[in-house]
Short mmCIF file of C-alpha atoms in Angstrom, two decimals:
data_model
loop_
_atom_site.label_atom_id
_atom_site.label_comp_id
_atom_site.label_asym_id
_atom_site.label_seq_id
_atom_site.Cartn_x
_atom_site.Cartn_y
_atom_site.Cartn_z
CA MET A 1 -12.31 83.97 -15.38
CA MET A 2 -12.93 85.56 -12.07
CA CYS A 3 -16.78 85.39 -9.84
CA THR A 4 -17.36 88.61 -9.15
CA VAL A 5 -19.00 88.89 -6.08
CA CYS A 6 -17.27 86.40 -4.07
CA GLY A 7 -14.03 86.70 -6.18
CA CYS A 8 -13.07 83.02 -6.80
CA GLY A 9 -11.54 83.10 -9.85
CA GLU A 10 -8.02 80.33 -8.82
CA GLY A 11 -7.93 76.84 -9.33
CA ASP A 12 -9.52 75.27 -12.09
CA GLY A 13 -12.27 73.58 -11.16
CA HIS A 14 -15.52 73.58 -12.48
CA ILE A 15 -19.16 72.89 -11.88
CA GLU A 16 -21.80 71.66 -14.15
CA GLY A 17 -24.62 73.70 -15.30
CA GLN A 18 -22.36 76.67 -13.71
CA GLU A 19 -21.04 79.36 -16.21
CA HIS A 20 -20.21 81.68 -13.73
CA GLY A 21 -23.79 83.83 -13.97
CA HIS A 22 -24.81 82.42 -10.61
CA SER A 23 -26.64 84.10 -7.61
CA HIS A 24 -25.78 82.86 -5.02
CA ASP A 25 -28.07 83.20 -2.20
CA HIS A 26 -25.47 81.17 0.54
CA GLU A 27 -23.22 84.05 3.14
CA HIS A 28 -21.48 84.42 1.17
CA THR A 29 -19.86 88.03 2.53
CA GLN A 30 -16.87 87.22 4.84
CA ASP A 31 -14.50 87.70 2.72
CA HIS A 32 -13.18 89.98 5.28
CA VAL A 33 -12.01 88.02 7.34
CA HIS A 34 -10.34 88.84 10.36
CA ASP A 35 -11.94 92.11 11.76
CA HIS A 36 -10.96 89.16 15.69
CA GLY A 37 -7.68 88.53 16.49
CA ASP A 38 -4.74 90.92 18.33
CA HIS A 39 -2.39 92.47 14.55
CA ILE A 40 0.74 93.86 16.77
CA HIS A 41 2.34 95.98 14.72
CA PHE A 42 6.06 95.99 15.91
CA GLY A 43 8.54 99.49 15.12
CA GLN A 44 9.87 99.87 11.71
CA GLY A 45 13.34 98.06 11.30
CA PRO A 46 12.71 95.37 14.06
CA ALA A 47 14.69 92.25 14.70
CA HIS A 48 15.55 89.74 11.58
CA ALA A 49 18.00 91.77 10.86
CA HIS A 50 16.16 95.09 9.72
CA ALA A 51 18.78 97.35 10.41
CA PRO A 52 16.67 100.80 11.23
CA GLY A 53 17.24 103.34 8.79
CA LEU A 54 17.88 101.10 5.93
CA SER A 55 14.82 98.82 5.14
CA GLN A 56 10.62 99.72 6.16
CA ALA A 57 11.25 95.77 6.73
CA ARG A 58 8.31 95.52 9.59
CA MET A 59 6.83 93.12 12.05
CA VAL A 60 3.55 92.01 11.28
CA ARG A 61 1.46 89.53 13.72
CA ILE A 62 -1.58 88.28 12.20
CA GLU A 63 -2.24 84.64 14.01
CA GLN A 64 -4.70 83.70 10.63
CA ASP A 65 -5.65 80.23 10.45
CA ILE A 66 -4.77 78.66 7.25
CA LEU A 67 -8.43 77.13 7.24
CA GLY A 68 -10.38 80.08 8.47
CA LYS A 69 -11.60 81.18 4.92
CA ASN A 70 -13.19 76.99 4.37
CA ASP A 71 -14.31 76.83 7.81
CA ARG A 72 -16.19 80.17 6.96
CA TYR A 73 -17.89 79.01 4.31
CA ALA A 74 -18.03 75.64 6.14
CA ASP A 75 -20.37 77.09 8.46
CA ALA A 76 -22.38 79.71 5.73
CA ASN A 77 -23.24 75.93 4.50
CA ARG A 78 -24.77 74.45 7.93
CA MET A 79 -26.26 76.74 8.68
CA HIS A 80 -28.00 76.78 5.68
CA PHE A 81 -28.68 73.13 5.67
CA ILE A 82 -30.54 73.86 9.18
CA LYS A 83 -32.21 76.24 7.63
CA HIS A 84 -33.41 74.03 5.27
CA GLY A 85 -33.77 71.44 7.17
CA GLN A 86 -31.83 69.78 5.56
CA PHE A 87 -28.91 65.96 6.30
CA ALA A 88 -25.94 66.68 4.88
CA LEU A 89 -23.00 64.04 4.93
CA ASN A 90 -19.91 64.47 3.53
CA LEU A 91 -18.94 61.21 1.81
CA VAL A 92 -15.12 60.77 2.00
CA SER A 93 -12.79 56.81 1.57
CA SER A 94 -10.56 55.53 -1.06
CA PRO A 95 -11.03 55.21 -4.80
CA GLY A 96 -12.42 52.33 -5.46
CA SER A 97 -13.85 51.61 -2.36
CA GLY A 98 -17.62 50.94 -3.84
CA LYS A 99 -18.22 54.96 -2.88
CA THR A 100 -21.14 55.34 -5.33
CA THR A 101 -22.57 51.88 -5.71
CA LEU A 102 -23.98 52.68 -2.08
CA LEU A 103 -24.49 55.37 -2.93
CA THR A 104 -26.65 54.69 -5.52
CA ALA A 105 -28.04 51.82 -3.55
CA THR A 106 -29.41 53.79 -0.45
CA LEU A 107 -30.74 55.83 -2.92
CA ASP A 108 -32.95 53.17 -4.93
CA GLN A 109 -33.90 52.10 -1.07
CA LEU A 110 -35.05 55.28 0.19
CA LYS A 111 -36.64 56.92 -3.02
CA GLY A 112 -39.64 58.87 -2.99
CA THR A 113 -39.32 58.25 0.75
CA LEU A 114 -38.37 61.80 0.82
CA PRO A 115 -36.57 64.59 -1.18
CA MET A 116 -32.64 63.29 -1.59
CA ALA A 117 -29.08 64.66 -3.67
CA VAL A 118 -26.22 64.17 -4.51
CA ILE A 119 -22.99 66.39 -4.53
CA GLU A 120 -20.44 64.58 -7.27
CA GLY A 121 -17.36 65.17 -6.80
CA ASP A 122 -14.44 63.92 -8.78
CA GLN A 123 -10.95 65.67 -10.71
CA GLN A 124 -13.01 65.05 -14.07
CA THR A 125 -16.22 63.76 -15.59
CA SER A 126 -20.03 63.00 -14.74
CA HIS A 127 -19.74 59.55 -14.88
CA ASP A 128 -20.84 59.30 -11.14
CA ALA A 129 -23.48 62.49 -11.41
CA ASP A 130 -24.55 60.39 -14.60
CA ARG A 131 -24.94 57.22 -13.19
CA ILE A 132 -26.88 58.75 -9.63
CA ARG A 133 -29.07 60.35 -12.77
CA ALA A 134 -29.92 57.37 -13.91
CA THR A 135 -32.14 56.16 -10.25
CA GLY A 136 -33.90 59.44 -10.74
CA VAL A 137 -32.50 61.43 -8.32
CA ARG A 138 -30.72 65.13 -8.90
CA ALA A 139 -26.99 65.19 -8.52
CA ILE A 140 -24.79 68.01 -9.37
CA GLN A 141 -21.04 67.17 -9.98
CA ILE A 142 -18.05 69.30 -8.85
CA ASN A 143 -14.81 68.68 -11.20
CA THR A 144 -11.72 70.27 -9.46
CA GLY A 145 -9.75 70.25 -12.02
CA LYS A 146 -6.28 68.91 -10.32
CA GLY A 147 -8.44 69.87 -6.82
CA CYS A 148 -8.49 66.90 -4.28
CA HIS A 149 -10.94 66.95 -2.85
CA LEU A 150 -14.57 69.31 -2.49
CA ASP A 151 -13.83 72.54 -0.19
CA ALA A 152 -16.49 74.30 2.05
CA HIS A 153 -15.90 77.29 -1.27
CA MET A 154 -18.19 74.83 -3.53
CA VAL A 155 -19.82 73.49 -2.09
CA GLY A 156 -21.62 76.62 -2.29
CA HIS A 157 -21.73 77.21 -4.99
CA ALA A 158 -22.95 73.43 -5.88
CA LEU A 159 -26.19 74.03 -3.18
CA ASP A 160 -27.12 77.20 -5.43
CA ASN A 161 -27.77 75.35 -8.37
CA LEU A 162 -29.50 72.22 -6.31
CA ASP A 163 -32.14 74.03 -5.46
CA LEU A 164 -33.06 70.74 -2.57
CA GLU A 165 -36.49 70.85 -1.26
CA GLU A 166 -37.00 71.23 2.35
CA ASN A 167 -36.16 68.80 4.74
CA GLY A 168 -34.57 66.44 2.46
CA LEU A 169 -31.08 64.48 2.54
CA LEU A 170 -27.86 65.28 0.69
CA PHE A 171 -25.28 62.70 0.20
CA ILE A 172 -21.44 64.98 -1.47
CA GLU A 173 -19.43 62.80 -2.74
CA ASN A 174 -16.27 63.80 -1.45
CA VAL A 175 -13.59 63.13 -4.38
CA GLY A 176 -11.26 59.32 -3.45
CA ASN A 177 -8.44 60.38 -1.87
CA LEU A 178 -7.97 58.89 1.55
CA VAL A 179 -5.61 62.58 3.36
CA CYS A 180 -6.62 65.78 1.49
CA PRO A 181 -10.90 65.67 2.30
CA ALA A 182 -10.03 65.20 5.44
CA ALA A 183 -8.64 68.63 6.15
CA PHE A 184 -11.10 70.45 4.75
CA ASP A 185 -15.19 71.25 7.06
CA LEU A 186 -17.50 71.29 3.67
CA GLY A 187 -20.38 72.12 6.38
CA GLU A 188 -21.55 68.39 7.00
CA ALA A 189 -24.04 66.97 9.89
CA MET A 190 -21.70 63.82 10.07
CA ARG A 191 -19.09 62.61 7.57
CA VAL A 192 -19.32 58.79 6.43
CA VAL A 193 -16.19 56.39 5.92
CA ILE A 194 -16.04 53.84 4.03
CA LEU A 195 -13.68 51.14 3.07
CA SER A 196 -14.17 48.07 1.57
CA VAL A 197 -12.49 45.17 2.92
CA THR A 198 -10.24 44.78 -0.46
CA GLU A 199 -7.96 47.34 1.02
CA GLY A 200 -6.53 46.48 3.97
CA ASP A 201 -7.28 46.15 7.38
CA ASP A 202 -5.09 48.72 8.74
CA LYS A 203 -6.06 52.08 6.85
CA PRO A 204 -6.86 53.46 9.87
CA LEU A 205 -3.47 53.50 11.23
CA LYS A 206 -1.93 54.94 7.88
CA TYR A 207 -4.73 57.94 6.89
CA PRO A 208 -5.49 58.35 10.91
CA ASP A 209 -7.14 62.16 9.83
CA MET A 210 -10.03 60.46 7.37
CA PHE A 211 -9.77 57.97 10.07
CA ALA A 212 -9.90 60.44 13.50
CA GLY A 213 -12.98 62.67 12.39
CA ALA A 214 -15.17 60.56 11.11
CA HIS A 215 -18.34 59.84 12.80
CA LEU A 216 -19.16 56.81 11.21
CA MET A 217 -17.29 54.03 9.22
CA LEU A 218 -18.97 52.07 6.27
CA LEU A 219 -16.72 48.50 6.07
CA ASN A 220 -17.99 48.02 2.05
CA LYS A 221 -18.26 44.91 0.11
CA ILE A 222 -18.25 42.67 2.52
CA ASP A 223 -19.07 39.71 0.85
CA LEU A 224 -15.58 39.55 -0.25
CA LEU A 225 -14.45 38.19 2.93
CA PRO A 226 -13.64 35.55 1.89
CA TYR A 227 -11.78 36.25 -0.02
CA VAL A 228 -9.50 38.29 1.19
CA ASP A 229 -6.85 38.80 4.59
CA PHE A 230 -8.80 41.11 5.68
CA ASP A 231 -9.51 41.25 9.37
CA VAL A 232 -12.46 43.16 10.48
CA GLU A 233 -11.74 42.97 13.95
CA ARG A 234 -8.32 43.99 13.66
CA CYS A 235 -9.82 46.81 11.93
CA ILE A 236 -12.21 47.78 14.03
CA GLU A 237 -9.55 48.55 16.31
CA TYR A 238 -7.47 50.37 14.65
CA ALA A 239 -10.46 52.80 13.85
CA ARG A 240 -11.29 52.94 17.59
CA ARG A 241 -7.82 53.56 18.72
CA ILE A 242 -7.84 57.04 15.30
CA ASN A 243 -12.16 58.25 16.83
CA PRO A 244 -12.96 56.12 20.96
CA SER A 245 -15.79 57.52 19.52
CA ILE A 246 -17.02 56.99 15.91
CA HIS A 247 -19.95 54.15 15.11
CA ILE A 248 -19.03 51.01 13.47
CA LEU A 249 -21.28 48.62 9.97
CA ALA A 250 -20.01 46.00 7.53
CA LEU A 251 -22.00 45.97 4.65
CA SER A 252 -22.26 44.59 1.11
CA ALA A 253 -24.08 47.62 -1.10
CA ARG A 254 -23.56 45.67 -3.56
CA THR A 255 -25.75 41.99 -1.88
CA GLY A 256 -27.27 44.22 0.07
CA ASP A 257 -26.62 42.58 3.09
CA GLY A 258 -25.86 45.28 5.92
CA MET A 259 -27.72 47.65 4.09
CA HIS A 260 -30.72 47.80 7.31
CA PRO A 261 -28.37 49.05 9.62
CA TRP A 262 -26.45 52.00 7.55
CA LEU A 263 -30.34 53.30 6.32
CA GLU A 264 -31.77 52.60 9.95
CA TRP A 265 -29.28 55.10 11.61
CA LEU A 266 -29.37 57.26 8.53
CA ARG A 267 -33.18 57.99 8.90
CA ASP A 268 -31.83 58.22 13.69
CA GLN A 269 -29.14 60.54 12.28
CA ARG A 270 -31.86 62.66 10.50
CA ASN A 271 -34.87 62.90 13.14
CA ALA A 272 -31.83 63.81 15.75
CA MET A 273 -31.03 66.39 13.41
CA LEU A 274 -35.62 67.63 13.12
CA ASN A 275 -35.74 67.09 16.94
CA ALA A 276 -33.21 69.53 17.42
CA ARG A 277 -34.47 71.93 15.04
CA ILE A 278 -37.80 71.10 16.23
CA ALA A 279 -37.07 72.05 19.91
CA GLN A 280 -34.75 75.56 18.43
CA LEU A 281 -37.61 77.21 16.38
CA GLU A 282 -39.94 75.74 19.29
CA ALA A 283 -37.47 77.60 21.96
CA GLN A 284 -37.44 80.55 19.38
CA MET A 285 -41.55 80.97 19.73
CA ALA A 286 -41.38 80.48 23.49
CA ILE A 287 -40.01 83.82 22.99
CA LEU A 288 -41.83 84.98 20.26
CA LYS A 289 -45.97 84.61 22.37
CA ALA A 290 -44.10 85.42 25.63
CA GLN A 291 -43.36 89.11 23.38
CA VAL A 292 -46.83 89.42 21.67
CA GLY A 293 -48.28 87.97 25.51
CA SER A 294 -49.80 85.70 25.39
CA MET B 1 -1.23 67.04 -2.05
CA HIS B 2 -3.53 69.17 0.04
CA GLU B 3 -1.00 71.47 0.70
CA MET B 4 -1.39 73.14 -2.57
CA SER B 5 -4.49 74.54 -1.59
CA LEU B 6 -3.76 75.48 1.71
CA CYS B 7 -0.09 78.21 0.26
CA GLU B 8 -3.27 79.55 -2.39
CA SER B 9 -5.43 80.38 0.92
CA VAL B 10 -2.06 82.09 2.45
CA VAL B 11 -1.36 83.66 0.03
CA GLU B 12 -5.56 85.46 -0.01
CA ILE B 13 -4.67 86.04 3.80
CA LEU B 14 -0.95 88.52 2.89
CA ASN B 15 -3.29 89.83 0.24
CA SER B 16 -5.99 90.98 2.65
CA GLU B 17 -3.65 91.69 5.12
CA ALA B 18 -2.21 94.14 2.32
CA ARG B 19 -5.04 95.49 1.67
CA ARG B 20 -5.17 95.39 6.02
CA GLN B 21 -2.26 96.90 6.75
CA GLY B 22 -0.96 98.79 4.32
CA PHE B 23 2.77 96.31 2.95
CA ALA B 24 2.90 95.32 -0.61
CA ARG B 25 5.42 93.91 -0.53
CA VAL B 26 6.20 90.12 2.32
CA LYS B 27 9.99 89.21 2.98
CA THR B 28 8.91 86.15 5.47
CA VAL B 29 6.47 84.21 6.30
CA TRP B 30 6.05 82.33 10.27
CA LEU B 31 3.32 79.38 9.71
CA GLU B 32 2.54 77.59 12.71
CA ILE B 33 1.98 73.86 11.75
CA GLY B 34 0.67 71.30 14.73
CA VAL B 35 2.71 67.55 14.26
CA LEU B 36 -0.98 66.66 13.51
CA SER B 37 -2.48 69.12 11.65
CA GLY B 38 -2.00 66.62 8.43
CA ALA B 39 0.41 69.27 6.72
CA GLU B 40 3.14 67.79 5.79
CA PRO B 41 6.17 71.08 6.37
CA GLU B 42 8.66 69.85 3.17
CA ALA B 43 4.78 70.28 0.84
CA MET B 44 3.61 72.92 2.67
CA ARG B 45 7.77 74.89 1.53
CA PHE B 46 7.99 72.76 -2.13
CA CYS B 47 3.92 74.10 -3.15
CA PHE B 48 5.09 78.17 -0.99
CA ASP B 49 7.83 78.31 -3.67
CA ALA B 50 5.22 77.75 -6.77
CA VAL B 51 2.36 79.08 -5.03
CA THR B 52 3.68 82.54 -4.76
CA LYS B 53 5.64 83.19 -8.18
CA GLY B 54 4.66 86.01 -8.87
CA SER B 55 3.00 86.95 -5.91
CA LEU B 56 3.58 90.22 -3.88
CA ALA B 57 5.10 86.57 -1.54
CA ASP B 58 7.75 85.94 -4.89
CA GLY B 59 10.58 84.59 -3.05
CA ALA B 60 9.54 85.64 0.13
CA ARG B 61 11.20 83.04 2.80
CA LEU B 62 9.47 80.63 4.34
CA GLU B 63 9.77 79.43 8.53
CA ILE B 64 7.75 76.89 9.88
CA VAL B 65 7.01 76.35 13.15
CA GLN B 66 6.52 72.84 14.10
CA THR B 67 4.23 72.38 17.68
CA GLU B 68 4.06 68.61 19.50
CA GLY B 69 1.33 66.50 19.62
CA GLN B 70 -0.99 66.62 22.82
CA ALA B 71 -3.45 64.70 23.56
CA TRP B 72 -6.49 64.47 27.41
CA CYS B 73 -6.07 60.25 28.66
CA LEU B 74 -10.11 60.05 29.96
CA ASN B 75 -7.77 57.14 32.15
CA CYS B 76 -4.93 58.70 33.48
CA ALA B 77 -7.09 61.72 32.94
CA LYS B 78 -4.45 63.32 32.48
CA THR B 79 -2.76 65.98 28.71
CA VAL B 80 0.11 63.35 27.54
CA ALA B 81 2.43 64.01 24.52
CA VAL B 82 1.69 62.58 20.97
CA VAL B 83 3.18 62.15 17.79
CA GLN B 84 0.70 60.38 16.00
CA ARG B 85 -2.77 60.33 15.99
CA PHE B 86 -2.70 56.51 16.41
CA ASP B 87 -0.11 56.87 19.33
CA ALA B 88 -0.39 55.02 23.16
CA CYS B 89 -0.97 57.18 25.77
CA PRO B 90 3.01 56.81 27.19
CA GLU B 91 1.31 56.41 31.10
CA CYS B 92 -1.38 54.03 30.21
CA GLY B 93 -0.95 52.51 27.04
CA GLY B 94 -4.23 53.38 26.31
CA PHE B 95 -5.98 54.54 23.67
CA GLN B 96 -8.90 56.30 25.27
CA LEU B 97 -7.05 60.26 23.54
CA GLN B 98 -8.61 63.03 22.87
CA ILE B 99 -6.20 65.66 20.62
CA THR B 100 -6.40 68.70 22.57
CA GLY B 101 -3.29 70.42 20.69
CA GLY B 102 -0.55 70.02 17.79
CA ASP B 103 -3.38 70.58 15.51
CA ALA B 104 -3.34 73.97 14.11
CA LEU B 105 -2.70 75.49 11.05
CA ARG B 106 -2.05 78.68 11.66
CA VAL B 107 0.11 82.05 9.41
CA ARG B 108 1.70 83.49 12.76
CA GLU B 109 3.19 85.86 11.94
CA LEU B 110 5.28 88.32 8.52
CA GLU B 111 8.17 90.22 8.09
CA VAL B 112 6.87 92.68 4.98
CA GLU B 113 7.98 96.27 4.39
#
């Protein structure tokens, strides 16, 4: 089944509540991907073993980023988030790091203080979205089918269905996978990588791309530290080798230990984004006021 | 295996270029894969063959051009070569490195007819 608006039809992904009758108000029109860059036609019968006249073969230089299309969807999502004051986070980790437990604990604590919504990515089932909805927060499940990551296009579709309130907080829980989601910008303001102490403390070195692109590393399940051989200092040192500017917090979503600094970080980052938006709007207002001479 | 969706994106690029530049078949694709791009050349080859089946690039040859990793060392204040993201600076041994090259994934050139 092909989506007639953006032409999407590949893969077997599925977005809850979306049977392809969707509205698409995210900026989605960039299928004409390449109006920049050089397009040099080499004549017929070029180098690379084709005798002139015998074949119609020719060389075409195109120089296009393979992830360019994803990045354009991500930019459209980002514009949408900024315009609506929505602070979007992309939560990434391996399966079993406690992402969903962390998320439900976070939603429970922030509920009532600001509008929130969740996009859940998993290959199959709506179990995680069901767990989120049990907290009373709106959630939409994206099943990626055989896909190993969310991409910006899927998230754009989910936004159509989600109807998140202005100035809200959006958590995007990516597919549990420390490899593939690293390559796909979703348009988020911040990327948070969650690592639990029941995993190896050398994961930042083993999966460097994921840690290189993250703004914050959350070390989860610290209540289990007495029972495992996880060296927190070493893990932090490894993470900083990969990403000198990564911010790091340790917590246990289960016991609530360390939750406060995480919630503070969320508020601070969201306020920073809103302040930047305010400054931008004030600059626009100043221009408009100058134009009408008031 | 995000190489599968990367290869699907390659085929999308080929399809739209075919419309734009008026060709019907792709015989060779030159891909630039940086060593720090997170894509594995062998997996790309495997997926490329699978994804191009029945497309305008069915049976096309895939040429992979691997580019070296580069980083800016804050200590040395110069560009140095790196092979992996967790490499230390080859000059000072420090880890204050910012990746500046070798993370690209691009379709460079096509042979078409």
